[in-house]
Amino acid sequence: MKHMPMINRLLAAVLILYGNYLAIFDGPSPLSIIMILAGLSQLAADLVFPAAEPHDERQEEIKRKSGHMSYALSIVYVFVMLMLFQWNVIEDIMKAFMYLLFIQVMTFPVMMFIYNRRS
């Protein structure tokens, strides 16, 4: 698994570039936005734990805490988006879905960054 960091960065670059290609030529669609967000999330996770840093229990603990917090926050996000849609604050369901998707995809790398700074 010596080449994994290079493969992760290549995957992130492909996702971002193809998502941008779709957004430019087909217009901003949910698929292009999802691909760009997935690529950004992959890069963020790769920047929090660089390849030069050895894999240890501290990284596992940070990933576990980040996952737990991201999951708990995602339940709150879904509830908030459903309430905003129900009260007609957000009128388009696809817009609410895109907000929800953006927040959920980016929560895990942000939480990893926060927990990495604390420890």
Tab-separated table of C-alpha atoms in Angstrom:
chain	number	residue	atom	x	y	z
A	1	MET	CA	0.000	0.000	0.000
A	2	LYS	CA	2.977	2.256	-0.590
A	3	HIS	CA	1.276	4.007	-3.521
A	4	MET	CA	-2.020	4.719	-1.766
A	5	PRO	CA	-1.445	8.470	-1.129
A	6	MET	CA	-0.634	8.975	-4.813
A	7	ILE	CA	-3.751	7.035	-5.827
A	8	ASN	CA	-5.887	9.080	-3.394
A	9	ARG	CA	-4.613	12.362	-4.845
A	10	LEU	CA	-5.115	11.092	-8.387
A	11	LEU	CA	-8.666	10.044	-7.535
A	12	ALA	CA	-9.364	13.456	-5.998
A	13	ALA	CA	-7.974	15.225	-9.068
A	14	VAL	CA	-10.045	13.069	-11.430
A	15	LEU	CA	-13.224	13.690	-9.425
A	16	ILE	CA	-12.658	17.447	-9.284
A	17	LEU	CA	-11.678	17.764	-12.944
A	18	TYR	CA	-14.520	15.602	-14.244
A	19	GLY	CA	-17.014	17.374	-11.971
A	20	ASN	CA	-15.828	20.731	-13.317
A	21	TYR	CA	-16.011	19.406	-16.883
A	22	LEU	CA	-19.625	18.350	-16.322
A	23	ALA	CA	-20.457	21.668	-14.660
A	24	ILE	CA	-18.977	23.687	-17.528
A	25	PHE	CA	-20.432	21.748	-20.462
A	26	ASP	CA	-23.692	20.365	-19.007
A	27	GLY	CA	-24.434	23.080	-16.490
A	28	PRO	CA	-24.287	22.684	-12.726
A	29	SER	CA	-26.059	19.425	-12.061
A	30	PRO	CA	-26.260	17.387	-8.856
A	31	LEU	CA	-23.788	14.851	-10.293
A	32	SER	CA	-21.135	17.480	-11.016
A	33	ILE	CA	-21.542	19.045	-7.586
A	34	ILE	CA	-21.306	15.659	-5.872
A	35	MET	CA	-18.136	14.789	-7.783
A	36	ILE	CA	-16.466	18.104	-6.942
A	37	LEU	CA	-17.406	17.771	-3.258
A	38	ALA	CA	-16.143	14.193	-3.096
A	39	GLY	CA	-12.828	15.266	-4.620
A	40	LEU	CA	-12.479	18.177	-2.192
A	41	SER	CA	-13.330	15.907	0.719
A	42	GLN	CA	-10.691	13.396	-0.419
A	43	LEU	CA	-8.048	16.125	-0.678
A	44	ALA	CA	-8.955	17.530	2.732
A	45	ALA	CA	-8.627	14.124	4.363
A	46	ASP	CA	-5.284	13.626	2.626
A	47	LEU	CA	-4.031	16.995	3.887
A	48	VAL	CA	-5.048	16.286	7.489
A	49	PHE	CA	-3.056	13.038	7.554
A	50	PRO	CA	-0.084	13.381	5.179
A	51	ALA	CA	1.646	10.291	3.810
A	52	ALA	CA	4.876	11.068	5.685
A	53	GLU	CA	3.084	10.711	9.018
A	54	PRO	CA	3.030	7.108	10.298
A	55	HIS	CA	-0.322	5.419	10.779
A	56	ASP	CA	-0.987	4.992	14.493
A	57	GLU	CA	-3.719	4.772	17.133
A	58	ARG	CA	-3.991	8.568	17.317
A	59	GLN	CA	-5.134	8.709	13.690
A	60	GLU	CA	-7.667	5.961	14.301
A	61	GLU	CA	-9.032	7.820	17.332
A	62	ILE	CA	-9.312	11.074	15.365
A	63	LYS	CA	-11.107	9.311	12.509
A	64	ARG	CA	-13.454	7.561	14.927
A	65	LYS	CA	-14.335	10.771	16.779
A	66	SER	CA	-14.761	12.631	13.492
A	67	GLY	CA	-17.054	9.934	12.151
A	68	HIS	CA	-19.209	9.936	15.269
A	69	MET	CA	-19.536	13.723	15.294
A	70	SER	CA	-20.213	13.873	11.545
A	71	TYR	CA	-22.957	11.276	11.866
A	72	ALA	CA	-24.588	13.094	14.775
A	73	LEU	CA	-24.443	16.412	12.940
A	74	SER	CA	-25.844	14.855	9.760
A	75	ILE	CA	-28.988	13.836	11.639
A	76	VAL	CA	-29.349	17.427	12.825
A	77	TYR	CA	-28.784	18.714	9.258
A	78	VAL	CA	-31.483	16.453	7.851
A	79	PHE	CA	-33.944	17.584	10.516
A	80	VAL	CA	-33.129	21.274	9.925
A	81	MET	CA	-33.453	20.958	6.141
A	82	LEU	CA	-36.771	19.137	6.470
A	83	MET	CA	-38.059	21.860	8.784
A	84	LEU	CA	-36.870	24.640	6.463
A	85	PHE	CA	-38.536	22.925	3.524
A	86	GLN	CA	-41.714	22.289	5.501
A	87	TRP	CA	-41.921	25.965	6.539
A	88	ASN	CA	-41.258	27.079	2.931
A	89	VAL	CA	-38.030	28.858	3.807
A	90	ILE	CA	-36.402	26.742	1.104
A	91	GLU	CA	-38.912	26.217	-1.688
A	92	ASP	CA	-36.960	23.961	-4.039
A	93	ILE	CA	-36.361	20.427	-2.775
A	94	MET	CA	-33.296	19.996	-5.009
A	95	LYS	CA	-31.741	23.126	-3.518
A	96	ALA	CA	-32.377	21.765	-0.022
A	97	PHE	CA	-30.871	18.440	-1.077
A	98	MET	CA	-27.759	20.185	-2.450
A	99	TYR	CA	-27.334	22.162	0.776
A	100	LEU	CA	-27.712	18.989	2.777
A	101	LEU	CA	-25.281	17.084	0.579
A	102	PHE	CA	-22.676	19.839	0.722
A	103	ILE	CA	-22.843	20.054	4.508
A	104	GLN	CA	-22.734	16.287	4.991
A	105	VAL	CA	-19.851	15.665	2.614
A	106	MET	CA	-17.701	18.437	4.050
A	107	THR	CA	-18.424	17.761	7.735
A	108	PHE	CA	-16.116	14.746	8.048
A	109	PRO	CA	-12.930	16.469	6.774
A	110	VAL	CA	-13.693	19.561	8.848
A	111	MET	CA	-14.171	17.441	11.964
A	112	MET	CA	-10.935	15.556	11.224
A	113	PHE	CA	-9.116	18.867	10.924
A	114	ILE	CA	-10.588	20.135	14.221
A	115	TYR	CA	-9.804	16.941	16.159
A	116	ASN	CA	-6.328	16.774	14.629
A	117	ARG	CA	-5.596	20.310	15.879
A	118	ARG	CA	-6.860	19.500	19.379
A	119	SER	CA	-4.663	16.438	19.865
